[in-house]
Coordinates of C-alpha atoms (C1' of nucleotides) in Angstrom, one line a residue:
Chain A
M26 CA 0.0 0.0 0.0
T27 CA 2.2 2.8 -1.3
M28 CA 1.0 6.3 -1.9
D29 CA 1.7 5.8 -5.6
M30 CA -0.7 2.8 -5.5
V31 CA -3.3 4.9 -3.7
A32 CA -3.0 7.6 -6.2
A33 CA -3.1 5.2 -9.1
R34 CA -6.1 3.4 -7.7
A35 CA -7.8 6.8 -7.3
K36 CA -6.8 7.7 -10.9
A37 CA -5.3 10.8 -9.4
G38 CA -1.9 12.3 -9.1
K39 CA 0.1 11.8 -5.9
A40 CA 0.1 15.6 -5.5
T41 CA -3.6 15.7 -5.5
V42 CA -3.7 13.1 -2.7
Y43 CA -1.3 15.2 -0.7
R44 CA -3.5 18.2 -1.3
R45 CA -6.2 16.5 0.6
W46 CA -4.2 14.6 3.2
S47 CA -1.0 16.1 4.6
S48 CA 0.6 12.7 5.2
K49 CA 0.0 9.0 4.9
V50 CA -0.7 8.8 8.5
E51 CA -3.7 11.1 8.2
L52 CA -4.9 9.3 5.1
V53 CA -4.8 6.0 6.9
R54 CA -6.5 7.4 10.0
D55 CA -9.3 8.8 7.8
S56 CA -9.6 5.6 5.9
L57 CA -10.0 3.6 9.0
A58 CA -12.5 6.0 10.4
W59 CA -14.4 5.8 7.2
M60 CA -14.4 2.0 7.2
N61 CA -15.5 2.2 10.9
R62 CA -18.6 4.1 10.2
T63 CA -20.8 1.2 10.9
H64 CA -23.9 0.5 8.9
L65 CA -25.4 -1.0 12.0
E66 CA -27.5 1.6 13.8
L67 CA -27.5 1.0 17.4
D68 CA -31.1 2.2 17.8
N69 CA -32.3 0.0 15.0
L70 CA -31.1 -3.4 16.0
P71 CA -32.9 -6.6 15.0
D72 CA -35.5 -7.7 17.4
T73 CA -36.7 -11.2 16.5
G74 CA -37.7 -12.2 20.0
T75 CA -34.8 -14.6 20.6
L76 CA -31.1 -13.9 21.0
R77 CA -30.4 -16.5 18.4
G78 CA -32.6 -14.9 15.9
D79 CA -31.1 -11.4 16.6
L80 CA -27.6 -12.6 16.3
L81 CA -28.3 -14.5 13.1
A82 CA -29.9 -11.3 11.7
L83 CA -26.7 -9.5 12.2
L84 CA -24.8 -11.7 9.8
K85 CA -25.7 -10.4 6.4
P86 CA -23.8 -11.4 3.3
R87 CA -22.8 -7.7 3.1
S88 CA -21.0 -7.8 6.4
I89 CA -19.2 -11.1 5.6
E90 CA -17.5 -9.7 2.6
E91 CA -16.9 -6.4 4.3
D92 CA -15.1 -8.2 7.1
E93 CA -12.9 -10.1 4.7
R94 CA -12.0 -6.8 3.0
K95 CA -11.1 -5.4 6.4
Y96 CA -8.9 -8.3 7.2
R97 CA -7.0 -7.8 3.9
V98 CA -6.6 -4.2 4.8
F99 CA -5.2 -5.1 8.2
A100 CA -2.7 -7.5 6.6
G101 CA -1.6 -4.8 4.3
M102 CA -1.1 -2.2 6.9
G103 CA 2.1 -3.7 8.1
S104 CA 4.0 -1.0 9.8
F105 CA 1.1 0.7 11.5
W106 CA 0.9 -2.1 14.1
Q107 CA 3.8 -0.4 16.0
H108 CA 1.9 2.8 16.6
S109 CA -0.6 1.9 19.3
E110 CA -2.5 5.0 18.5
F111 CA -3.7 3.3 15.4
V112 CA -4.4 0.0 17.0
E113 CA -6.5 1.7 19.6
A114 CA -8.3 4.3 17.4
G115 CA -8.4 2.4 14.2
I116 CA -8.3 -1.3 14.5
A117 CA -9.9 -1.6 17.9
G118 CA -12.5 0.7 16.6
F119 CA -13.5 -1.9 14.1
F120 CA -14.5 -4.4 16.7
E121 CA -15.9 -2.2 19.3
P122 CA -19.3 -1.5 17.6
W123 CA -19.8 -5.2 17.2
I124 CA -19.1 -5.8 20.8
V125 CA -21.4 -3.1 21.8
I126 CA -24.2 -4.6 19.7
N127 CA -23.7 -8.0 21.1
R128 CA -23.8 -6.6 24.6
E129 CA -27.0 -4.8 23.9
L130 CA -28.7 -7.9 22.4
M131 CA -27.6 -10.0 25.3
H132 CA -28.8 -7.6 27.8
R133 CA -32.2 -7.7 26.1
A134 CA -32.1 -11.4 26.3
V135 CA -31.4 -11.2 30.0
G136 CA -34.4 -8.9 30.3
R137 CA -36.6 -11.4 28.6
G138 CA -35.4 -14.0 31.0
E139 CA -34.1 -15.9 28.0
I140 CA -30.6 -16.3 29.3
S141 CA -29.2 -16.6 32.8
A142 CA -28.9 -13.3 34.7
S143 CA -25.7 -14.4 36.1
A144 CA -24.1 -15.0 32.8
D145 CA -20.9 -13.2 32.1
I146 CA -22.2 -10.8 29.5
E147 CA -19.1 -8.7 29.4
L148 CA -17.0 -11.6 28.3
A149 CA -19.7 -13.3 26.1
C150 CA -20.2 -10.2 24.0
E151 CA -16.5 -10.4 22.9
V152 CA -16.6 -14.1 21.9
I153 CA -18.0 -13.7 18.4
T154 CA -15.8 -10.8 17.6
S155 CA -12.6 -12.5 18.9
M156 CA -13.3 -15.7 17.1
S157 CA -14.2 -14.1 13.8
Y158 CA -11.1 -12.1 13.9
F159 CA -8.9 -15.1 14.8
R160 CA -10.5 -17.2 12.1
G161 CA -10.3 -14.5 9.4
L162 CA -6.8 -13.1 10.1
I163 CA -4.9 -16.0 11.6
Q164 CA -6.5 -19.1 10.4
R165 CA -7.5 -17.4 7.1
K166 CA -10.6 -19.5 6.9
P167 CA -14.0 -18.1 5.9
F168 CA -16.2 -16.7 8.6
D169 CA -19.3 -17.9 7.0
K170 CA -22.8 -18.7 8.1
R171 CA -21.9 -22.3 8.9
Y172 CA -19.2 -21.3 11.3
F173 CA -21.2 -18.5 12.8
T174 CA -24.2 -20.7 13.6
A175 CA -21.9 -23.3 15.0
L176 CA -20.4 -20.7 17.3
I177 CA -23.8 -19.5 18.4
D178 CA -25.3 -22.9 18.9
G179 CA -22.3 -24.7 20.1
I180 CA -20.7 -22.2 22.4
L181 CA -22.4 -18.9 23.0
L182 CA -26.0 -19.9 23.8
P183 CA -25.1 -23.0 25.8
A184 CA -22.7 -20.7 27.9
L185 CA -25.3 -18.0 28.4
K186 CA -28.2 -20.3 29.2
N187 CA -26.4 -21.7 32.2
P188 CA -25.5 -19.8 35.3
K189 CA -21.8 -19.6 35.5
P190 CA -20.2 -22.1 37.9
S191 CA -18.3 -19.5 39.9
P192 CA -18.9 -15.8 39.9
N193 CA -16.0 -13.9 38.4
A194 CA -15.8 -10.3 37.2
V195 CA -13.4 -9.1 34.6
D196 CA -11.9 -5.7 34.5
Q197 CA -13.1 -3.7 31.6
Chain B
M164 CA 13.1 -4.6 14.0
T165 CA 16.0 -3.7 11.7
M166 CA 19.0 -5.9 11.1
D167 CA 21.2 -3.3 12.8
M168 CA 19.0 -3.7 16.0
V169 CA 19.2 -7.4 15.8
A170 CA 23.0 -7.3 15.6
A171 CA 23.2 -4.7 18.3
R172 CA 21.0 -6.7 20.6
A173 CA 23.1 -9.8 19.9
K174 CA 26.2 -7.8 20.7
A175 CA 27.4 -8.9 17.3
G176 CA 28.3 -7.3 14.0
K177 CA 25.8 -7.3 11.2
A178 CA 28.3 -9.3 9.1
T179 CA 28.2 -12.1 11.7
V180 CA 24.5 -12.2 11.6
Y181 CA 24.6 -12.6 7.8
R182 CA 27.2 -15.3 8.2
R183 CA 24.6 -17.4 9.9
W184 CA 21.4 -16.4 8.0
S185 CA 21.6 -15.4 4.4
S186 CA 18.7 -13.0 4.6
K187 CA 16.3 -11.4 7.0
V188 CA 13.5 -13.6 5.8
E189 CA 15.4 -16.7 6.9
L190 CA 16.2 -15.2 10.2
V191 CA 12.6 -14.4 10.9
R192 CA 11.6 -17.8 9.8
D193 CA 14.0 -19.4 12.1
S194 CA 13.2 -17.1 14.9
L195 CA 9.5 -18.0 14.6
A196 CA 10.3 -21.7 14.5
W197 CA 12.4 -21.3 17.6
M198 CA 9.7 -19.5 19.5
N199 CA 7.2 -22.1 18.3
R200 CA 9.1 -24.9 19.9
T201 CA 6.6 -25.4 22.6
H202 CA 7.6 -26.2 26.1
L203 CA 4.4 -28.1 26.6
E204 CA 4.9 -31.7 25.9
L205 CA 1.9 -33.3 24.5
D206 CA 2.5 -36.6 26.3
N207 CA 2.9 -34.9 29.6
L208 CA -0.2 -32.8 29.9
P209 CA -1.6 -32.0 33.3
D210 CA -4.2 -34.5 34.5
T211 CA -5.9 -33.1 37.6
G212 CA -9.1 -35.1 37.1
T213 CA -11.2 -32.1 36.1
L214 CA -11.1 -30.1 32.9
R215 CA -11.1 -26.9 34.9
G216 CA -8.1 -28.1 36.9
D217 CA -6.3 -29.1 33.7
L218 CA -6.9 -25.9 32.0
L219 CA -5.8 -23.8 34.9
A220 CA -2.7 -25.9 35.2
L221 CA -1.8 -24.8 31.7
L222 CA -1.7 -21.2 32.7
K223 CA 1.7 -20.7 34.3
P224 CA 3.3 -17.3 34.9
R225 CA 5.9 -18.4 32.4
S226 CA 3.4 -18.7 29.6
I227 CA 1.7 -15.5 30.4
E228 CA 4.9 -13.4 29.9
E229 CA 5.9 -15.5 27.0
D230 CA 2.6 -14.7 25.3
E231 CA 3.0 -11.1 25.9
R232 CA 6.5 -11.2 24.3
K233 CA 5.0 -13.0 21.4
Y234 CA 2.4 -10.3 20.9
R235 CA 5.1 -7.6 21.0
V236 CA 7.0 -9.6 18.4
F237 CA 3.9 -9.8 16.2
A238 CA 3.2 -6.1 16.4
G239 CA 6.8 -5.5 15.4
M240 CA 6.8 -7.8 12.5
G241 CA 5.0 -5.3 10.3
S242 CA 5.6 -6.1 6.7
F243 CA 5.6 -9.8 7.1
W244 CA 1.9 -10.0 7.4
Q245 CA 1.6 -9.7 3.7
H246 CA 3.4 -13.0 3.1
S247 CA 0.9 -15.6 3.9
E248 CA 3.7 -18.1 4.1
F249 CA 4.7 -16.5 7.3
V250 CA 1.3 -16.2 8.7
E251 CA 0.6 -19.8 8.1
A252 CA 4.0 -21.3 9.1
G253 CA 5.0 -18.9 11.7
I254 CA 2.1 -17.1 13.4
A255 CA -0.5 -19.7 13.0
G256 CA 2.1 -22.1 14.3
F257 CA 2.1 -20.3 17.6
F258 CA -1.5 -21.0 18.3
E259 CA -1.9 -24.5 16.9
P260 CA -0.1 -26.3 19.8
W261 CA -2.4 -24.6 22.3
I262 CA -5.5 -25.6 20.3
V263 CA -4.2 -29.2 20.1
I264 CA -3.7 -29.3 23.8
N265 CA -7.1 -27.9 24.5
R266 CA -8.6 -30.5 22.2
E267 CA -6.8 -33.3 24.0
L268 CA -7.9 -32.1 27.4
M269 CA -11.5 -31.7 26.3
H270 CA -11.5 -35.1 24.7
R271 CA -10.3 -36.6 28.0
A272 CA -13.1 -34.7 29.8
V273 CA -15.6 -36.2 27.4
G274 CA -14.1 -39.6 28.1
R275 CA -14.7 -39.1 31.8
G276 CA -18.2 -38.1 31.2
E277 CA -17.4 -34.7 32.6
I278 CA -18.7 -32.7 29.7
S279 CA -21.4 -33.4 27.2
A280 CA -20.5 -35.7 24.4
S281 CA -22.4 -33.6 21.9
A282 CA -20.4 -30.5 22.7
D283 CA -18.7 -28.9 19.8
I284 CA -15.1 -29.7 20.8
E285 CA -13.5 -28.5 17.6
L286 CA -14.9 -25.1 18.2
A287 CA -14.4 -25.0 21.9
C288 CA -10.7 -25.8 21.7
E289 CA -10.2 -22.6 19.8
V290 CA -12.0 -20.3 22.2
I291 CA -9.2 -19.7 24.7
T292 CA -6.7 -19.2 22.0
S293 CA -8.8 -16.8 20.0
M294 CA -9.8 -14.7 22.9
S295 CA -6.3 -14.5 24.4
Y296 CA -5.1 -13.3 21.1
F297 CA -7.8 -10.7 20.7
R298 CA -7.2 -9.5 24.2
G299 CA -3.5 -9.3 23.9
L300 CA -3.0 -7.9 20.4
I301 CA -6.2 -5.9 19.8
Q302 CA -7.5 -4.8 23.1
R303 CA -4.0 -4.7 24.6
K304 CA -5.1 -5.8 28.0
P305 CA -3.4 -8.4 30.1
F306 CA -4.4 -12.0 29.6
D307 CA -4.0 -12.8 33.2
K308 CA -5.3 -15.4 35.6
R309 CA -8.3 -13.4 36.4
Y310 CA -9.4 -13.1 32.8
F311 CA -8.5 -16.7 32.1
T312 CA -10.6 -18.1 35.0
A313 CA -13.5 -15.9 34.0
L314 CA -13.2 -17.3 30.5
I315 CA -13.2 -20.9 31.7
D316 CA -15.9 -20.5 34.3
G317 CA -18.1 -18.0 32.5
I318 CA -18.0 -19.3 28.9
L319 CA -16.1 -22.5 28.3
L320 CA -17.3 -24.8 31.0
P321 CA -20.9 -23.7 30.8
A322 CA -20.9 -24.2 27.1
L323 CA -19.3 -27.6 27.3
K324 CA -21.4 -29.0 30.1
N325 CA -24.6 -28.5 28.2
P326 CA -25.6 -30.3 25.1
K327 CA -26.0 -27.9 22.2
P328 CA -29.4 -26.3 22.1
S329 CA -31.6 -27.6 19.4
P330 CA -30.1 -27.1 16.0
N331 CA -33.5 -25.9 15.0
A332 CA -34.3 -25.2 11.4
V333 CA -34.8 -21.5 11.8
D334 CA -34.7 -18.9 9.1
Q335 CA -32.9 -19.9 6.0
Chain C
dC175 C1' 55.4 -17.2 18.7
dA176 C1' 53.5 -17.1 14.0
dA177 C1' 49.7 -18.0 10.9
dT178 C1' 45.1 -18.5 10.3
dT179 C1' 40.6 -17.9 11.2
dA180 C1' 36.4 -15.7 13.2
dC181 C1' 34.4 -11.8 14.9
dG182 C1' 32.8 -6.9 16.0
dG183 C1' 32.3 -2.5 14.0
dT184 C1' 31.9 0.8 10.6
dA185 C1' 31.3 2.6 6.3
dC186 C1' 29.3 1.9 1.8
dT187 C1' 25.8 0.6 -1.9
dG188 C1' 21.3 -0.1 -3.7
dT189 C1' 16.5 0.0 -3.3
dC190 C1' 12.1 1.4 -2.1
dA191 C1' 8.7 4.5 -0.6
dA192 C1' 7.2 9.1 1.5
dG193 C1' 6.9 13.6 0.5
dT194 C1' 7.9 17.8 -2.8
dT195 C1' 8.3 20.4 -6.9
dC196 C1' 7.1 21.6 -11.3
dC197 C1' 4.8 21.6 -15.7
dG198 C1' 1.3 21.2 -19.3
dG199 C1' -3.4 20.9 -20.0
dA200 C1' -8.3 20.8 -18.8
dA201 C1' -12.2 23.2 -16.9
dC202 C1' -14.2 27.1 -15.2
dT203 C1' -14.9 32.4 -15.3
dA204 C1' -15.4 36.9 -17.1
Chain D
dT1063 C1' -10.8 34.9 -26.0
dA1064 C1' -7.9 35.7 -22.0
dG1065 C1' -7.0 34.8 -17.3
dT1066 C1' -7.3 31.9 -13.3
dT1067 C1' -7.6 27.8 -10.8
dC1068 C1' -7.3 22.9 -10.3
dC1069 C1' -5.7 18.5 -11.5
dG1070 C1' -2.8 14.4 -13.4
dG1071 C1' 1.6 13.0 -14.1
dA1072 C1' 6.3 12.6 -13.8
dA1073 C1' 10.7 13.8 -12.1
dC1074 C1' 13.2 14.8 -8.0
dT1075 C1' 14.8 14.7 -3.0
dT1076 C1' 15.2 12.5 1.2
dG1077 C1' 15.4 9.0 4.7
dA1078 C1' 15.3 4.3 6.2
dC1079 C1' 16.8 0.0 5.9
dA1080 C1' 18.6 -4.6 3.7
dG1081 C1' 22.6 -6.4 2.3
dT1082 C1' 28.0 -6.0 1.3
dA1083 C1' 32.8 -4.8 1.8
dC1084 C1' 36.5 -4.0 4.5
dC1085 C1' 39.5 -3.5 8.4
dG1086 C1' 41.5 -4.1 13.0
dT1087 C1' 41.7 -7.2 16.5
dA1088 C1' 40.8 -11.1 19.5
dA1089 C1' 40.7 -16.0 19.7
dT1090 C1' 42.5 -20.5 17.9
dT1091 C1' 45.8 -23.7 16.3
dG1092 C1' 50.3 -25.7 15.2

DNA sequence: CAATTACGGTACTGTCAAGTTCCGGAACTA
DNA sequence: TAGTTCCGGAACTTGACAGTACCGTAATTG
């Protein structure tokens, strides 16, 4: 991802790119922010009546391919992993919305009495995100509907429907 | 991570480094392989009688700090993320042994009748690894004993002790 | 001790990519 | 049409870093 490539892809001159962004750092920052603008409106979440239905409703073909593009972007960002500013503001920002959404859906499910009130929501709402990330970026296997449903039905819902064996809080 | 730094850290001349490795690529490959040599012998796993005990026995202070060093290495490897050769052989190789160990411990637990035989072991044995990675490299928070036990007690064991909920034929 | 080898250090070369400068031409304006 | 502004493109500068060449010296061997 060189600036020449960026300019070429934009069918623009490098000078023009630098007219709009004063450095590559700013360009990357803005690009990340742009990608982070989530299409998922927090106040318009799916509400199917079951946690399982809500979660499945989140996984649209759109988001699958978007995720894969994000992973390719990550892999190509190379040197920016050193600057923790970017990891925090940019990369972590990718995942935070999903975690927030999961948290909200799970809290609703608790309210409905669908899952145990003593479940560790704070941890559970990071499970999908963590594992999708690991699968996409490390294992480089598709995070598709099959895997997603297996995750929900095989891990997440069983974990949430039971009270946890021992009460444990995690710092946040 | 420049070759000058490597040489300096080794209190050696750059020429000496190049006498042993013909290129940086080979050096990184060998370094990854060396870090991957796991201290956990597969035929000498903990056997405390419970899955919980076995898993907790895996988490030694040694491995915690080693993991954090690995994450720092990852963050510093920058450009190598493009070459999927390295991601597969090197980085993925870090995690595979842990997954294998988890799988073995869980199969034992199934054999003891401790966890449900219908549990999704293949998925479950990736949970700890995925989430430790996410926490260490993305969230940059410590993967310590507190978090680890919360993960085991709040997610993993509850998920495993229950049969999967009905794989209902819900929406498409 | 003398000869050879191995090493640490430093200076050099080549390459690649970020950032700058400049120019010619297109598009808009009067 | 003439003047002004903006853009694409290409050449250039600069810095960082991989890889190389070389030298003085310490260790090794006969």
